[in-house]
């Protein structure tokens, strides 16, 4: 048996299509288009690619894209001024400050400065708290995309034992909240977890979000499990080039799992599609329209 490959590219295209249709209906009714502002500080090559992709897809669904590229030497005060400007701009519904930020800037202070109603990353403590209390919130994009993909495996997630490997604020922790909402039994594992293979072997749903290439292999996967790979790691190849791989050793796990996301083409495309959906949600709430 070989696992079903969960096609994130196709699912993300469906989601963008739905968002695009809603935006088209709004502008056809003479409403302004939703606007997303993305702020990039410095020249990190991967971040440059992500930010460029976000801007392209924002425009493709009919939204307005505001891009602010700031030099590496930008001070925290300068960045906070840009955030304040975007908070006050009525054309901007969503603000995303690309992480990681240069070490001289305190990312927590920047995140806390973003208007929670525009926090399309769902990283502001208000949105973190609202999510954990089960209140309407802007929810982090990557875990949202993971849940959508897991549901595509044709499964009702209720009652499943979900093991999340990784406890970051961006993925692991919000993932736990979202899976609790799906009525999973949730375990969050991390670098200090004892007998990680044994624990992962108990997972009906295994989420790999630790950022280590090919870290989880055949020994970590129960036959038939749904495996969602959040990792995007660039590794060197024998011919002197590079390629992207996940946190899961895909080739080793594909004969064992029931369903698995590839890298690339799994979780990655879902993140941007969910960002656009969050921007639409932020717009609708800010305009007092049903979301
Ligand atoms: N860097 C890597 N992933 C993310 C994300 O989801 N949001 C932001 N703002 N930065 C990131």
CSV table of N, CA and C and ligand atoms in Angstrom, one decimal, residues 39 47 50 54 95-100 121 123 140-143 170-171 271 275, ligand 1:
chain,number,residue,atom,x,y,z
A,39,UNK,N,5.4,43.5,5.2
A,39,UNK,CA,6.6,44.2,5.6
A,39,UNK,C,7.8,43.3,5.6
A,47,UNK,N,13.0,34.8,2.5
A,47,UNK,CA,11.9,35.7,2.8
A,47,UNK,C,11.5,36.6,1.6
A,50,UNK,N,9.2,34.5,-0.5
A,50,UNK,CA,7.9,34.4,0.1
A,50,UNK,C,7.1,35.7,-0.1
A,54,UNK,N,3.6,36.2,-2.0
A,54,UNK,CA,2.4,36.7,-1.3
A,54,UNK,C,1.8,37.9,-2.1
A,95,UNK,N,-2.0,43.1,8.0
A,95,UNK,CA,-0.6,43.4,8.1
A,95,UNK,C,0.2,42.2,8.5
A,96,UNK,N,1.2,41.9,7.7
A,96,UNK,CA,2.1,40.8,8.0
A,96,UNK,C,3.5,41.3,8.0
A,97,UNK,N,4.2,41.1,9.1
A,97,UNK,CA,5.6,41.4,9.2
A,97,UNK,C,6.3,40.1,9.1
A,98,UNK,N,7.1,40.0,8.0
A,98,UNK,CA,7.8,38.7,7.7
A,98,UNK,C,8.8,38.4,8.7
A,99,UNK,N,8.8,37.2,9.2
A,99,UNK,CA,9.8,36.7,10.2
A,99,UNK,C,10.7,35.7,9.5
A,100,UNK,N,11.9,35.6,9.9
A,100,UNK,CA,12.5,36.2,11.1
A,100,UNK,C,12.9,37.7,10.8
A,121,UNK,N,-1.6,37.2,10.6
A,121,UNK,CA,-0.8,36.1,11.0
A,121,UNK,C,-1.4,35.4,12.2
A,123,UNK,N,-0.7,36.2,15.3
A,123,UNK,CA,0.4,36.1,16.2
A,123,UNK,C,0.2,37.0,17.4
A,140,UNK,N,-3.5,31.6,12.9
A,140,UNK,CA,-2.3,31.4,12.2
A,140,UNK,C,-2.5,30.5,10.9
A,141,UNK,N,-1.9,31.0,9.8
A,141,UNK,CA,-2.2,30.4,8.5
A,141,UNK,C,-1.7,29.0,8.3
A,142,UNK,N,-0.5,28.7,8.7
A,142,UNK,CA,0.1,27.4,8.5
A,142,UNK,C,-0.7,26.3,9.2
A,143,UNK,N,-1.0,26.4,10.5
A,143,UNK,CA,-1.8,25.3,11.1
A,143,UNK,C,-3.2,25.2,10.5
A,170,UNK,N,4.4,29.8,16.0
A,170,UNK,CA,3.9,29.9,14.6
A,170,UNK,C,3.1,28.7,14.2
A,171,UNK,N,3.5,27.5,14.6
A,171,UNK,CA,2.9,26.3,14.1
A,171,UNK,C,2.4,25.4,15.3
A,271,UNK,N,-0.4,27.8,3.1
A,271,UNK,CA,-0.2,29.0,4.0
A,271,UNK,C,-0.6,30.3,3.4
A,275,UNK,N,-3.6,32.9,4.2
A,275,UNK,CA,-3.3,34.3,4.5
A,275,UNK,C,-4.3,35.2,3.8
B,1,LIG,N1,8.1,33.3,8.4
B,1,LIG,C1,7.8,32.0,8.2
B,1,LIG,N2,6.5,31.7,8.3
B,1,LIG,C2,5.9,32.9,8.6
B,1,LIG,C3,4.6,33.2,8.8
B,1,LIG,O1,3.6,32.4,8.8
B,1,LIG,N3,4.3,34.5,9.0
B,1,LIG,C4,5.3,35.5,9.1
B,1,LIG,N4,5.0,36.7,9.3
B,1,LIG,N5,6.6,35.2,8.9
B,1,LIG,C5,6.9,33.9,8.6
